């Protein structure tokens, strides 16, 4: 047995980059969860900015959420087109990321995939206030599905700095934008989804 | 506003290495926690191996713990001399790390700092079974303080691969080994504590 060299700590190998997002989610890969961790959301209905960050359209919305049995604060939400995660080999038209932070700095992202269907009043409000810094009302509830079953795994931010400390909660039930709204969204970004990353030895947990 | 180049994803910068352990814990730095997350432990009283890993003396002990409102499984505990974390500028004679994993792969380490005082029956049992792979009884309760107030932050493993996905719960109340036990422990490792790492922009949370 070779002893670890505490006199050469600056030479110790440091592993990172093996827990990146997005990933291909699949029911074939999941481990069922064995404790109750229902997600709940208490988001504001007043947003305070819409901006194009260069990585996507981002909306300033605050609020609270209970994720994995702990309180988190919503920082903002933003939209990727098409979806970043795939679910059972299926890609979606878009993916909305609700970015949260806990008191200890832990980041958690709730993702809602989007398919074409009914128009979203929230998206209309966002579009009307594009590049404005002003308070405006949004319903929000039309971009969060009623059924909050989810896939959970530990991954990363999907844009630089790609920080690997992120809890992901990808909602299984899609929400909808109209075909027209999706086409409008793609005027801003036709392709701001990061490539799928390797799962490596991570576990995907399912809420049911 | 420059758009993020999705055609050159392999060139995106990836930040890591800013959330390493151990750190200098200090009451001057902490943010008080605003929700109840008492720690509870239900560890076995039968261990199944003691080995010198090259980084320290490690004991095979399983069990369950509730950490940050979620269930974790104990994988093993091991000992560093002297302590790795400091608490209010104070170093301790040793530090015991209880390493846990959750169903999603999340790692959490509970640390108990050690000062000289009463002898530990647990340490005696460990010493008697050094380098054995056999079941033996250990009390365990004498290396976990009764008062379970803690400092919490997000850091890393303190030995390679130094993985940055680790929740730390450093117990505020020291446990004790006798002077003789500490001297014995230092025959194996006189100095297997990693250097203090920078806090950077992390938050330290206190349980009370």
mmCIF file of C-alpha atoms in Angstrom:
data_model
loop_
_atom_site.group_PDB
_atom_site.id
_atom_site.type_symbol
_atom_site.label_atom_id
_atom_site.label_comp_id
_atom_site.label_asym_id
_atom_site.label_seq_id
_atom_site.Cartn_x
_atom_site.Cartn_y
_atom_site.Cartn_z
ATOM 1 C CA UNK A 1 0.000 0.000 0.000
ATOM 2 C CA UNK A 2 1.501 3.304 -1.136
ATOM 3 C CA UNK A 3 0.851 6.239 1.167
ATOM 4 C CA UNK A 4 -0.710 9.404 -0.229
ATOM 5 C CA UNK A 5 1.978 12.105 -0.365
ATOM 6 C CA UNK A 6 0.790 14.943 1.867
ATOM 7 C CA UNK A 7 4.017 16.851 1.114
ATOM 8 C CA UNK A 8 3.017 17.100 -2.579
ATOM 9 C CA UNK A 9 -0.628 18.139 -2.342
ATOM 10 C CA UNK A 10 -0.353 20.435 -5.351
ATOM 11 C CA UNK A 11 0.348 17.346 -7.492
ATOM 12 C CA UNK A 12 -2.816 15.473 -6.440
ATOM 13 C CA UNK A 13 -5.117 14.658 -9.375
ATOM 14 C CA UNK A 14 -8.475 16.416 -9.345
ATOM 15 C CA UNK A 15 -11.297 14.834 -11.316
ATOM 16 C CA UNK A 16 -14.107 16.905 -12.817
ATOM 17 C CA UNK A 17 -16.170 17.036 -15.973
ATOM 18 C CA UNK A 18 -17.896 13.689 -15.493
ATOM 19 C CA UNK A 19 -21.221 15.101 -14.303
ATOM 20 C CA UNK A 20 -22.311 17.379 -17.139
ATOM 21 C CA UNK A 21 -25.773 18.235 -18.505
ATOM 22 C CA UNK A 22 -27.969 17.737 -20.486
ATOM 23 C CA UNK A 23 -28.320 13.950 -20.709
ATOM 24 C CA UNK A 24 -30.590 11.444 -22.408
ATOM 25 C CA UNK A 25 -33.222 10.515 -19.807
ATOM 26 C CA UNK A 26 -34.811 7.118 -20.158
ATOM 27 C CA UNK A 27 -37.223 5.038 -18.136
ATOM 28 C CA UNK A 28 -34.884 2.117 -18.783
ATOM 29 C CA UNK A 29 -32.168 3.812 -16.747
ATOM 30 C CA UNK A 30 -34.064 5.086 -13.738
ATOM 31 C CA UNK A 31 -33.900 3.919 -10.160
ATOM 32 C CA UNK A 32 -37.193 4.432 -8.387
ATOM 33 C CA UNK A 33 -37.071 6.782 -5.457
ATOM 34 C CA UNK A 34 -37.883 5.382 -2.038
ATOM 35 C CA UNK A 35 -38.938 8.504 -0.192
ATOM 36 C CA UNK A 36 -41.466 11.269 -0.746
ATOM 37 C CA UNK A 37 -39.965 14.326 -2.384
ATOM 38 C CA UNK A 38 -42.873 15.989 -4.186
ATOM 39 C CA UNK A 39 -41.959 19.294 -5.823
ATOM 40 C CA UNK A 40 -43.948 22.387 -4.949
ATOM 41 C CA UNK A 41 -43.760 25.881 -6.384
ATOM 42 C CA UNK A 42 -44.781 29.233 -5.032
ATOM 43 C CA UNK A 43 -43.588 31.603 -7.735
ATOM 44 C CA UNK A 44 -44.451 35.289 -7.973
ATOM 45 C CA UNK A 45 -46.813 36.445 -10.727
ATOM 46 C CA UNK A 46 -44.879 39.645 -11.396
ATOM 47 C CA UNK A 47 -41.687 39.402 -13.480
ATOM 48 C CA UNK A 48 -39.250 42.318 -13.593
ATOM 49 C CA UNK A 49 -37.202 41.959 -16.778
ATOM 50 C CA UNK A 50 -36.879 40.077 -20.069
ATOM 51 C CA UNK A 51 -33.437 39.975 -21.656
ATOM 52 C CA UNK A 52 -31.522 38.189 -24.340
ATOM 53 C CA UNK A 53 -28.403 36.970 -22.497
ATOM 54 C CA UNK A 54 -26.616 35.724 -25.596
ATOM 55 C CA UNK A 55 -27.383 32.190 -24.461
ATOM 56 C CA UNK A 56 -31.179 32.535 -24.528
ATOM 57 C CA UNK A 57 -34.233 34.567 -23.538
ATOM 58 C CA UNK A 58 -34.224 35.038 -19.766
ATOM 59 C CA UNK A 59 -37.070 36.285 -17.565
ATOM 60 C CA UNK A 60 -36.601 37.896 -14.155
ATOM 61 C CA UNK A 61 -38.998 36.031 -11.900
ATOM 62 C CA UNK A 62 -38.576 35.332 -8.190
ATOM 63 C CA UNK A 63 -40.346 32.957 -5.838
ATOM 64 C CA UNK A 64 -39.926 29.892 -3.670
ATOM 65 C CA UNK A 65 -39.876 26.165 -4.374
ATOM 66 C CA UNK A 66 -39.565 23.004 -2.302
ATOM 67 C CA UNK A 67 -37.172 20.674 -4.144
ATOM 68 C CA UNK A 68 -35.804 17.439 -2.684
ATOM 69 C CA UNK A 69 -37.319 18.296 0.694
ATOM 70 C CA UNK A 70 -35.499 21.638 0.995
ATOM 71 C CA UNK A 71 -36.436 25.269 0.281
ATOM 72 C CA UNK A 72 -34.942 26.962 -2.782
ATOM 73 C CA UNK A 73 -35.325 30.487 -4.176
ATOM 74 C CA UNK A 74 -36.114 31.032 -7.857
ATOM 75 C CA UNK A 75 -33.539 33.311 -9.551
ATOM 76 C CA UNK A 76 -34.848 33.432 -13.147
ATOM 77 C CA UNK A 77 -36.164 31.248 -15.950
ATOM 78 C CA UNK A 78 -34.932 30.974 -19.515
ATOM 79 C CA UNK A 79 -35.725 28.993 -22.654
ATOM 80 C CA UNK A 80 -33.740 26.634 -24.908
ATOM 81 C CA UNK A 81 -34.834 25.611 -28.428
ATOM 82 C CA UNK A 82 -35.070 22.736 -29.113
ATOM 83 C CA UNK A 83 -35.041 20.846 -25.799
ATOM 84 C CA UNK A 84 -31.699 20.027 -24.152
ATOM 85 C CA UNK A 85 -32.698 16.821 -22.376
ATOM 86 C CA UNK A 86 -34.305 14.003 -24.297
ATOM 87 C CA UNK A 87 -36.898 11.771 -22.634
ATOM 88 C CA UNK A 88 -37.049 8.181 -23.879
ATOM 89 C CA UNK A 89 -35.209 9.174 -27.076
ATOM 90 C CA UNK A 90 -37.655 12.011 -27.734
ATOM 91 C CA UNK A 91 -36.541 15.609 -28.256
ATOM 92 C CA UNK A 92 -39.042 18.454 -27.657
ATOM 93 C CA UNK A 93 -39.569 21.835 -29.335
ATOM 94 C CA UNK A 94 -38.189 23.763 -26.377
ATOM 95 C CA UNK A 95 -37.175 23.439 -22.734
ATOM 96 C CA UNK A 96 -37.808 25.994 -19.989
ATOM 97 C CA UNK A 97 -35.261 26.117 -17.136
ATOM 98 C CA UNK A 98 -36.297 27.481 -13.752
ATOM 99 C CA UNK A 99 -32.996 28.198 -11.970
ATOM 100 C CA UNK A 100 -33.023 28.023 -8.160
ATOM 101 C CA UNK A 101 -30.489 28.525 -5.387
ATOM 102 C CA UNK A 102 -30.545 27.284 -1.772
ATOM 103 C CA UNK A 103 -29.120 29.093 1.247
ATOM 104 C CA UNK A 104 -25.905 27.031 1.021
ATOM 105 C CA UNK A 105 -25.383 27.988 -2.625
ATOM 106 C CA UNK A 106 -26.701 24.689 -3.992
ATOM 107 C CA UNK A 107 -28.164 25.208 -7.488
ATOM 108 C CA UNK A 108 -31.243 23.316 -8.665
ATOM 109 C CA UNK A 109 -32.887 23.574 -12.062
ATOM 110 C CA UNK A 110 -36.462 22.503 -12.751
ATOM 111 C CA UNK A 111 -36.942 21.822 -16.458
ATOM 112 C CA UNK A 112 -40.256 21.784 -18.332
ATOM 113 C CA UNK A 113 -40.147 20.418 -21.869
ATOM 114 C CA UNK A 114 -42.388 22.121 -24.420
ATOM 115 C CA UNK A 115 -44.437 20.670 -27.270
ATOM 116 C CA UNK A 116 -46.712 22.434 -29.771
ATOM 117 C CA UNK A 117 -50.301 22.840 -28.555
ATOM 118 C CA UNK A 118 -52.277 25.544 -26.780
ATOM 119 C CA UNK A 119 -50.772 29.020 -26.760
ATOM 120 C CA UNK A 120 -49.127 30.180 -23.531
ATOM 121 C CA UNK A 121 -50.285 33.478 -22.018
ATOM 122 C CA UNK A 122 -46.954 33.562 -20.160
ATOM 123 C CA UNK A 123 -44.998 33.480 -23.407
ATOM 124 C CA UNK A 124 -47.175 36.276 -24.859
ATOM 125 C CA UNK A 125 -46.414 38.431 -21.806
ATOM 126 C CA UNK A 126 -42.676 37.676 -22.116
ATOM 127 C CA UNK A 127 -42.685 38.588 -25.802
ATOM 128 C CA UNK A 128 -44.518 41.867 -25.132
ATOM 129 C CA UNK A 129 -41.788 42.905 -22.661
ATOM 130 C CA UNK A 130 -38.739 41.731 -24.599
ATOM 131 C CA UNK A 131 -35.618 43.689 -23.603
ATOM 132 C CA UNK A 132 -37.532 45.709 -21.026
ATOM 133 C CA UNK A 133 -36.701 46.185 -17.355
ATOM 134 C CA UNK A 134 -40.154 46.751 -15.996
ATOM 135 C CA UNK A 135 -42.623 44.912 -13.771
ATOM 136 C CA UNK A 136 -45.288 42.949 -15.627
ATOM 137 C CA UNK A 137 -47.779 40.215 -14.809
ATOM 138 C CA UNK A 138 -47.308 36.654 -15.977
ATOM 139 C CA UNK A 139 -49.556 33.685 -15.170
ATOM 140 C CA UNK A 140 -46.582 31.205 -14.901
ATOM 141 C CA UNK A 141 -48.941 28.280 -14.223
ATOM 142 C CA UNK A 142 -49.229 27.557 -17.984
ATOM 143 C CA UNK A 143 -45.493 26.757 -18.205
ATOM 144 C CA UNK A 144 -45.495 24.357 -15.238
ATOM 145 C CA UNK A 145 -47.399 21.097 -15.768
ATOM 146 C CA UNK A 146 -50.085 20.086 -13.286
ATOM 147 C CA UNK A 147 -48.542 16.624 -12.975
ATOM 148 C CA UNK A 148 -45.186 17.230 -11.300
ATOM 149 C CA UNK A 149 -43.623 13.768 -11.638
ATOM 150 C CA UNK A 150 -39.971 14.150 -12.578
ATOM 151 C CA UNK A 151 -36.601 12.624 -13.386
ATOM 152 C CA UNK A 152 -33.854 13.685 -10.995
ATOM 153 C CA UNK A 153 -30.088 13.487 -11.365
ATOM 154 C CA UNK A 154 -26.981 15.506 -10.486
ATOM 155 C CA UNK A 155 -25.510 17.445 -13.391
ATOM 156 C CA UNK A 156 -24.258 20.850 -14.444
ATOM 157 C CA UNK A 157 -25.243 24.182 -15.877
ATOM 158 C CA UNK A 158 -25.646 23.769 -19.661
ATOM 159 C CA UNK A 159 -23.884 27.038 -20.525
ATOM 160 C CA UNK A 160 -20.465 28.288 -19.353
ATOM 161 C CA UNK A 161 -19.126 28.027 -16.653
ATOM 162 C CA UNK A 162 -20.868 24.590 -16.802
ATOM 163 C CA UNK A 163 -20.643 24.352 -12.998
ATOM 164 C CA UNK A 164 -21.044 20.775 -11.705
ATOM 165 C CA UNK A 165 -23.069 21.251 -8.605
ATOM 166 C CA UNK A 166 -26.548 21.294 -9.982
ATOM 167 C CA UNK A 167 -29.574 19.220 -8.997
ATOM 168 C CA UNK A 168 -31.832 18.572 -11.971
ATOM 169 C CA UNK A 169 -35.584 17.974 -11.755
ATOM 170 C CA UNK A 170 -36.878 17.365 -15.297
ATOM 171 C CA UNK A 171 -40.685 17.310 -15.313
ATOM 172 C CA UNK A 172 -42.106 14.352 -17.231
ATOM 173 C CA UNK A 173 -45.252 16.097 -18.508
ATOM 174 C CA UNK A 174 -44.718 18.623 -21.326
ATOM 175 C CA UNK A 175 -46.236 22.086 -21.308
ATOM 176 C CA UNK A 176 -47.336 23.755 -24.545
ATOM 177 C CA UNK A 177 -46.667 26.814 -26.667
ATOM 178 C CA UNK A 178 -48.577 27.335 -29.918
ATOM 179 C CA UNK A 179 -46.832 26.580 -33.237
ATOM 180 C CA UNK A 180 -46.774 30.326 -33.817
ATOM 181 C CA UNK A 181 -45.123 30.997 -30.448
ATOM 182 C CA UNK A 182 -42.504 28.310 -31.057
ATOM 183 C CA UNK A 183 -41.768 29.828 -34.484
ATOM 184 C CA UNK A 184 -41.457 33.232 -32.840
ATOM 185 C CA UNK A 185 -39.088 31.884 -30.189
ATOM 186 C CA UNK A 186 -36.872 30.383 -32.882
ATOM 187 C CA UNK A 187 -36.398 33.826 -34.440
ATOM 188 C CA UNK A 188 -34.312 34.615 -31.345
ATOM 189 C CA UNK A 189 -32.610 31.210 -31.029
ATOM 190 C CA UNK A 190 -33.047 28.426 -33.563
ATOM 191 C CA UNK A 191 -30.502 26.220 -31.782
ATOM 192 C CA UNK A 192 -29.372 26.982 -28.254
ATOM 193 C CA UNK A 193 -29.409 23.452 -26.891
ATOM 194 C CA UNK A 194 -26.152 21.976 -25.661
ATOM 195 C CA UNK A 195 -25.145 18.547 -26.985
ATOM 196 C CA UNK A 196 -26.114 15.523 -24.878
ATOM 197 C CA UNK A 197 -23.411 14.623 -22.343
ATOM 198 C CA UNK A 198 -22.355 11.193 -21.098
ATOM 199 C CA UNK A 199 -24.191 9.798 -18.087
ATOM 200 C CA UNK A 200 -20.987 8.104 -16.868
ATOM 201 C CA UNK A 201 -21.653 6.424 -13.530
ATOM 202 C CA UNK A 202 -24.503 8.699 -12.444
ATOM 203 C CA UNK A 203 -27.896 7.516 -11.266
ATOM 204 C CA UNK A 204 -31.206 8.835 -12.621
ATOM 205 C CA UNK A 205 -33.969 8.790 -10.032
ATOM 206 C CA UNK A 206 -37.671 8.777 -10.897
ATOM 207 C CA UNK A 207 -40.306 10.295 -8.616
ATOM 208 C CA UNK A 208 -42.858 7.532 -9.158
ATOM 209 C CA UNK B 1 -24.506 41.293 -26.786
ATOM 210 C CA UNK B 2 -22.356 38.486 -28.164
ATOM 211 C CA UNK B 3 -24.166 35.207 -28.727
ATOM 212 C CA UNK B 4 -22.813 32.025 -27.203
ATOM 213 C CA UNK B 5 -21.338 29.893 -30.002
ATOM 214 C CA UNK B 6 -23.284 26.616 -30.037
ATOM 215 C CA UNK B 7 -21.192 25.439 -33.010
ATOM 216 C CA UNK B 8 -18.036 25.490 -30.832
ATOM 217 C CA UNK B 9 -19.254 23.796 -27.658
ATOM 218 C CA UNK B 10 -15.954 21.985 -27.148
ATOM 219 C CA UNK B 11 -14.305 25.406 -26.693
ATOM 220 C CA UNK B 12 -16.626 26.521 -23.889
ATOM 221 C CA UNK B 13 -14.794 27.254 -20.632
ATOM 222 C CA UNK B 14 -15.586 24.941 -17.752
ATOM 223 C CA UNK B 15 -14.933 26.227 -14.255
ATOM 224 C CA UNK B 16 -14.060 23.884 -11.389
ATOM 225 C CA UNK B 17 -11.755 23.780 -8.418
ATOM 226 C CA UNK B 18 -13.362 26.676 -6.541
ATOM 227 C CA UNK B 19 -15.272 24.531 -4.046
ATOM 228 C CA UNK B 20 -12.564 22.485 -2.341
ATOM 229 C CA UNK B 21 -12.249 21.188 1.244
ATOM 230 C CA UNK B 22 -11.191 21.545 4.026
ATOM 231 C CA UNK B 23 -11.787 25.192 4.914
ATOM 232 C CA UNK B 24 -11.395 27.442 7.925
ATOM 233 C CA UNK B 25 -14.817 27.547 9.602
ATOM 234 C CA UNK B 26 -15.604 30.611 11.643
ATOM 235 C CA UNK B 27 -18.639 31.957 13.423
ATOM 236 C CA UNK B 28 -17.809 35.325 11.856
ATOM 237 C CA UNK B 29 -18.537 33.885 8.414
ATOM 238 C CA UNK B 30 -21.710 31.920 8.967
ATOM 239 C CA UNK B 31 -25.206 32.601 7.736
ATOM 240 C CA UNK B 32 -27.829 31.276 10.105
ATOM 241 C CA UNK B 33 -30.076 28.617 8.700
ATOM 242 C CA UNK B 34 -33.757 29.389 8.427
ATOM 243 C CA UNK B 35 -35.274 25.931 8.384
ATOM 244 C CA UNK B 36 -35.061 22.844 10.586
ATOM 245 C CA UNK B 37 -32.470 20.371 9.373
ATOM 246 C CA UNK B 38 -31.427 18.463 12.494
ATOM 247 C CA UNK B 39 -29.024 15.612 11.793
ATOM 248 C CA UNK B 40 -29.927 12.125 12.943
ATOM 249 C CA UNK B 41 -27.888 8.943 12.808
ATOM 250 C CA UNK B 42 -28.873 5.313 12.865
ATOM 251 C CA UNK B 43 -25.551 3.569 12.378
ATOM 252 C CA UNK B 44 -24.945 -0.159 12.803
ATOM 253 C CA UNK B 45 -22.934 -1.344 15.797
ATOM 254 C CA UNK B 46 -21.114 -4.022 13.838
ATOM 255 C CA UNK B 47 -18.193 -2.958 11.613
ATOM 256 C CA UNK B 48 -16.777 -5.352 9.029
ATOM 257 C CA UNK B 49 -13.214 -4.229 8.276
ATOM 258 C CA UNK B 50 -10.395 -1.908 9.342
ATOM 259 C CA UNK B 51 -7.845 -0.976 6.711
ATOM 260 C CA UNK B 52 -5.050 1.450 6.091
ATOM 261 C CA UNK B 53 -5.984 2.949 2.698
ATOM 262 C CA UNK B 54 -2.764 4.903 2.261
ATOM 263 C CA UNK B 55 -4.712 8.067 3.024
ATOM 264 C CA UNK B 56 -5.790 7.042 6.532
ATOM 265 C CA UNK B 57 -7.314 4.379 8.776
ATOM 266 C CA UNK B 58 -10.743 3.437 7.401
ATOM 267 C CA UNK B 59 -13.477 1.438 9.127
ATOM 268 C CA UNK B 60 -16.206 -0.492 7.310
ATOM 269 C CA UNK B 61 -19.412 0.609 8.992
ATOM 270 C CA UNK B 62 -22.858 0.896 7.419
ATOM 271 C CA UNK B 63 -26.026 2.592 8.546
ATOM 272 C CA UNK B 64 -28.475 5.374 7.794
ATOM 273 C CA UNK B 65 -28.482 9.105 8.463
ATOM 274 C CA UNK B 66 -30.872 11.977 7.871
ATOM 275 C CA UNK B 67 -28.812 14.921 6.576
ATOM 276 C CA UNK B 68 -30.322 18.129 5.226
ATOM 277 C CA UNK B 69 -33.797 16.604 5.335
ATOM 278 C CA UNK B 70 -32.888 13.622 3.130
ATOM 279 C CA UNK B 71 -31.873 10.014 3.771
ATOM 280 C CA UNK B 72 -28.230 9.010 3.225
ATOM 281 C CA UNK B 73 -26.416 5.686 3.618
ATOM 282 C CA UNK B 74 -23.142 5.494 5.543
ATOM 283 C CA UNK B 75 -20.331 3.939 3.451
ATOM 284 C CA UNK B 76 -17.373 4.061 5.902
ATOM 285 C CA UNK B 77 -15.605 6.302 8.369
ATOM 286 C CA UNK B 78 -11.934 7.252 8.488
ATOM 287 C CA UNK B 79 -9.629 9.438 10.566
ATOM 288 C CA UNK B 80 -7.327 12.380 9.787
ATOM 289 C CA UNK B 81 -4.580 13.630 12.173
ATOM 290 C CA UNK B 82 -4.546 16.482 12.983
ATOM 291 C CA UNK B 83 -7.964 17.901 12.046
ATOM 292 C CA UNK B 84 -8.570 19.088 8.476
ATOM 293 C CA UNK B 85 -11.124 21.815 9.198
ATOM 294 C CA UNK B 86 -10.364 24.509 11.717
ATOM 295 C CA UNK B 87 -13.153 26.021 13.839
ATOM 296 C CA UNK B 88 -12.686 29.642 14.857
ATOM 297 C CA UNK B 89 -8.940 29.418 14.128
ATOM 298 C CA UNK B 90 -8.600 26.295 16.260
ATOM 299 C CA UNK B 91 -7.099 23.050 14.969
ATOM 300 C CA UNK B 92 -7.943 19.760 16.715
ATOM 301 C CA UNK B 93 -5.937 16.572 17.346
ATOM 302 C CA UNK B 94 -7.906 14.563 14.805
ATOM 303 C CA UNK B 95 -11.029 14.598 12.641
ATOM 304 C CA UNK B 96 -13.321 11.648 11.961
ATOM 305 C CA UNK B 97 -15.128 11.617 8.595
ATOM 306 C CA UNK B 98 -18.365 9.675 8.205
ATOM 307 C CA UNK B 99 -18.846 9.331 4.432
ATOM 308 C CA UNK B 100 -22.431 9.012 3.157
ATOM 309 C CA UNK B 101 -24.112 8.633 -0.215
ATOM 310 C CA UNK B 102 -27.711 9.367 -1.232
ATOM 311 C CA UNK B 103 -29.738 7.471 -3.834
ATOM 312 C CA UNK B 104 -28.872 10.103 -6.486
ATOM 313 C CA UNK B 105 -25.144 9.724 -5.824
ATOM 314 C CA UNK B 106 -24.877 12.876 -3.733
ATOM 315 C CA UNK B 107 -22.008 12.552 -1.240
ATOM 316 C CA UNK B 108 -22.234 13.991 2.283
ATOM 317 C CA UNK B 109 -19.548 13.872 4.949
ATOM 318 C CA UNK B 110 -20.250 14.362 8.643
ATOM 319 C CA UNK B 111 -17.082 15.417 10.462
ATOM 320 C CA UNK B 112 -16.407 15.096 14.190
ATOM 321 C CA UNK B 113 -13.322 16.907 15.482
ATOM 322 C CA UNK B 114 -11.367 15.158 18.238
ATOM 323 C CA UNK B 115 -9.631 16.565 21.314
ATOM 324 C CA UNK B 116 -7.729 14.761 24.080
ATOM 325 C CA UNK B 117 -9.926 13.576 26.935
ATOM 326 C CA UNK B 118 -11.725 10.354 27.810
ATOM 327 C CA UNK B 119 -10.638 7.231 25.973
ATOM 328 C CA UNK B 120 -12.912 5.967 23.172
ATOM 329 C CA UNK B 121 -14.089 2.359 23.298
ATOM 330 C CA UNK B 122 -14.730 2.631 19.565
ATOM 331 C CA UNK B 123 -11.091 3.486 18.885
ATOM 332 C CA UNK B 124 -9.953 0.558 21.051
ATOM 333 C CA UNK B 125 -12.150 -1.799 19.015
ATOM 334 C CA UNK B 126 -10.796 -0.353 15.755
ATOM 335 C CA UNK B 127 -7.209 -0.769 16.926
ATOM 336 C CA UNK B 128 -7.834 -4.374 17.972
ATOM 337 C CA UNK B 129 -9.048 -5.211 14.470
ATOM 338 C CA UNK B 130 -6.476 -3.261 12.442
ATOM 339 C CA UNK B 131 -6.051 -4.750 8.953
ATOM 340 C CA UNK B 132 -8.706 -7.401 9.573
ATOM 341 C CA UNK B 133 -11.761 -8.190 7.480
ATOM 342 C CA UNK B 134 -14.035 -9.528 10.147
ATOM 343 C CA UNK B 135 -17.223 -8.460 11.907
ATOM 344 C CA UNK B 136 -16.715 -6.786 15.265
ATOM 345 C CA UNK B 137 -18.772 -4.681 17.637
ATOM 346 C CA UNK B 138 -18.184 -0.967 18.052
ATOM 347 C CA UNK B 139 -20.206 1.419 20.228
ATOM 348 C CA UNK B 140 -19.924 4.331 17.699
ATOM 349 C CA UNK B 141 -21.840 6.679 20.021
ATOM 350 C CA UNK B 142 -18.577 7.813 21.669
ATOM 351 C CA UNK B 143 -17.295 9.289 18.389
ATOM 352 C CA UNK B 144 -20.498 11.242 17.674
ATOM 353 C CA UNK B 145 -21.197 14.155 20.053
ATOM 354 C CA UNK B 146 -24.544 14.359 21.829
ATOM 355 C CA UNK B 147 -24.978 17.957 20.699
ATOM 356 C CA UNK B 148 -25.345 17.757 16.931
ATOM 357 C CA UNK B 149 -25.156 21.442 16.044
ATOM 358 C CA UNK B 150 -23.036 21.852 12.905
ATOM 359 C CA UNK B 151 -21.500 24.047 10.258
ATOM 360 C CA UNK B 152 -22.645 23.210 6.735
ATOM 361 C CA UNK B 153 -21.117 24.140 3.383
ATOM 362 C CA UNK B 154 -20.579 22.624 -0.058
ATOM 363 C CA UNK B 155 -17.058 21.371 -0.680
ATOM 364 C CA UNK B 156 -15.065 18.398 -1.910
ATOM 365 C CA UNK B 157 -13.445 15.155 -0.925
ATOM 366 C CA UNK B 158 -10.122 15.971 0.810
ATOM 367 C CA UNK B 159 -8.166 13.203 -0.939
ATOM 368 C CA UNK B 160 -7.939 12.469 -4.690
ATOM 369 C CA UNK B 161 -10.064 12.604 -6.819
ATOM 370 C CA UNK B 162 -11.108 15.675 -4.718
ATOM 371 C CA UNK B 163 -14.608 15.458 -6.204
ATOM 372 C CA UNK B 164 -16.607 18.690 -5.830
ATOM 373 C CA UNK B 165 -20.043 17.446 -5.075
ATOM 374 C CA UNK B 166 -19.879 16.973 -1.373
ATOM 375 C CA UNK B 167 -22.136 18.336 1.369
ATOM 376 C CA UNK B 168 -20.198 18.932 4.572
ATOM 377 C CA UNK B 169 -21.709 18.818 8.059
ATOM 378 C CA UNK B 170 -18.950 19.623 10.562
ATOM 379 C CA UNK B 171 -20.158 19.006 14.124
ATOM 380 C CA UNK B 172 -19.364 21.878 16.475
ATOM 381 C CA UNK B 173 -18.866 19.770 19.625
ATOM 382 C CA UNK B 174 -15.620 17.753 19.791
ATOM 383 C CA UNK B 175 -15.506 14.098 20.750
ATOM 384 C CA UNK B 176 -12.539 12.695 22.678
ATOM 385 C CA UNK B 177 -9.796 10.102 22.402
ATOM 386 C CA UNK B 178 -7.296 9.668 25.237
ATOM 387 C CA UNK B 179 -3.800 11.145 24.867
ATOM 388 C CA UNK B 180 -2.543 7.568 24.547
ATOM 389 C CA UNK B 181 -5.051 6.787 21.740
ATOM 390 C CA UNK B 182 -4.106 9.953 19.874
ATOM 391 C CA UNK B 183 -0.419 9.045 20.181
ATOM 392 C CA UNK B 184 -1.228 5.551 18.893
ATOM 393 C CA UNK B 185 -3.196 6.962 15.948
ATOM 394 C CA UNK B 186 -0.242 9.157 15.003
ATOM 395 C CA UNK B 187 1.993 6.094 14.668
ATOM 396 C CA UNK B 188 -0.074 5.300 11.565
ATOM 397 C CA UNK B 189 -0.445 8.882 10.310
ATOM 398 C CA UNK B 190 1.259 11.848 11.934
ATOM 399 C CA UNK B 191 0.036 14.230 9.226
ATOM 400 C CA UNK B 192 -2.749 13.247 6.844
ATOM 401 C CA UNK B 193 -4.672 16.507 6.859
ATOM 402 C CA UNK B 194 -5.035 18.397 3.593
ATOM 403 C CA UNK B 195 -4.105 22.101 3.556
ATOM 404 C CA UNK B 196 -6.918 24.601 4.103
ATOM 405 C CA UNK B 197 -8.582 25.649 0.844
ATOM 406 C CA UNK B 198 -10.014 29.025 -0.146
ATOM 407 C CA UNK B 199 -13.656 29.675 0.701
ATOM 408 C CA UNK B 200 -14.083 31.736 -2.492
ATOM 409 C CA UNK B 201 -17.701 32.844 -2.820
ATOM 410 C CA UNK B 202 -19.201 29.968 -0.821
ATOM 411 C CA UNK B 203 -21.605 30.349 2.082
ATOM 412 C CA UNK B 204 -21.154 28.632 5.450
ATOM 413 C CA UNK B 205 -24.463 27.848 7.138
ATOM 414 C CA UNK B 206 -24.836 27.295 10.869
ATOM 415 C CA UNK B 207 -27.533 25.051 12.326
ATOM 416 C CA UNK B 208 -28.350 27.318 15.269
#
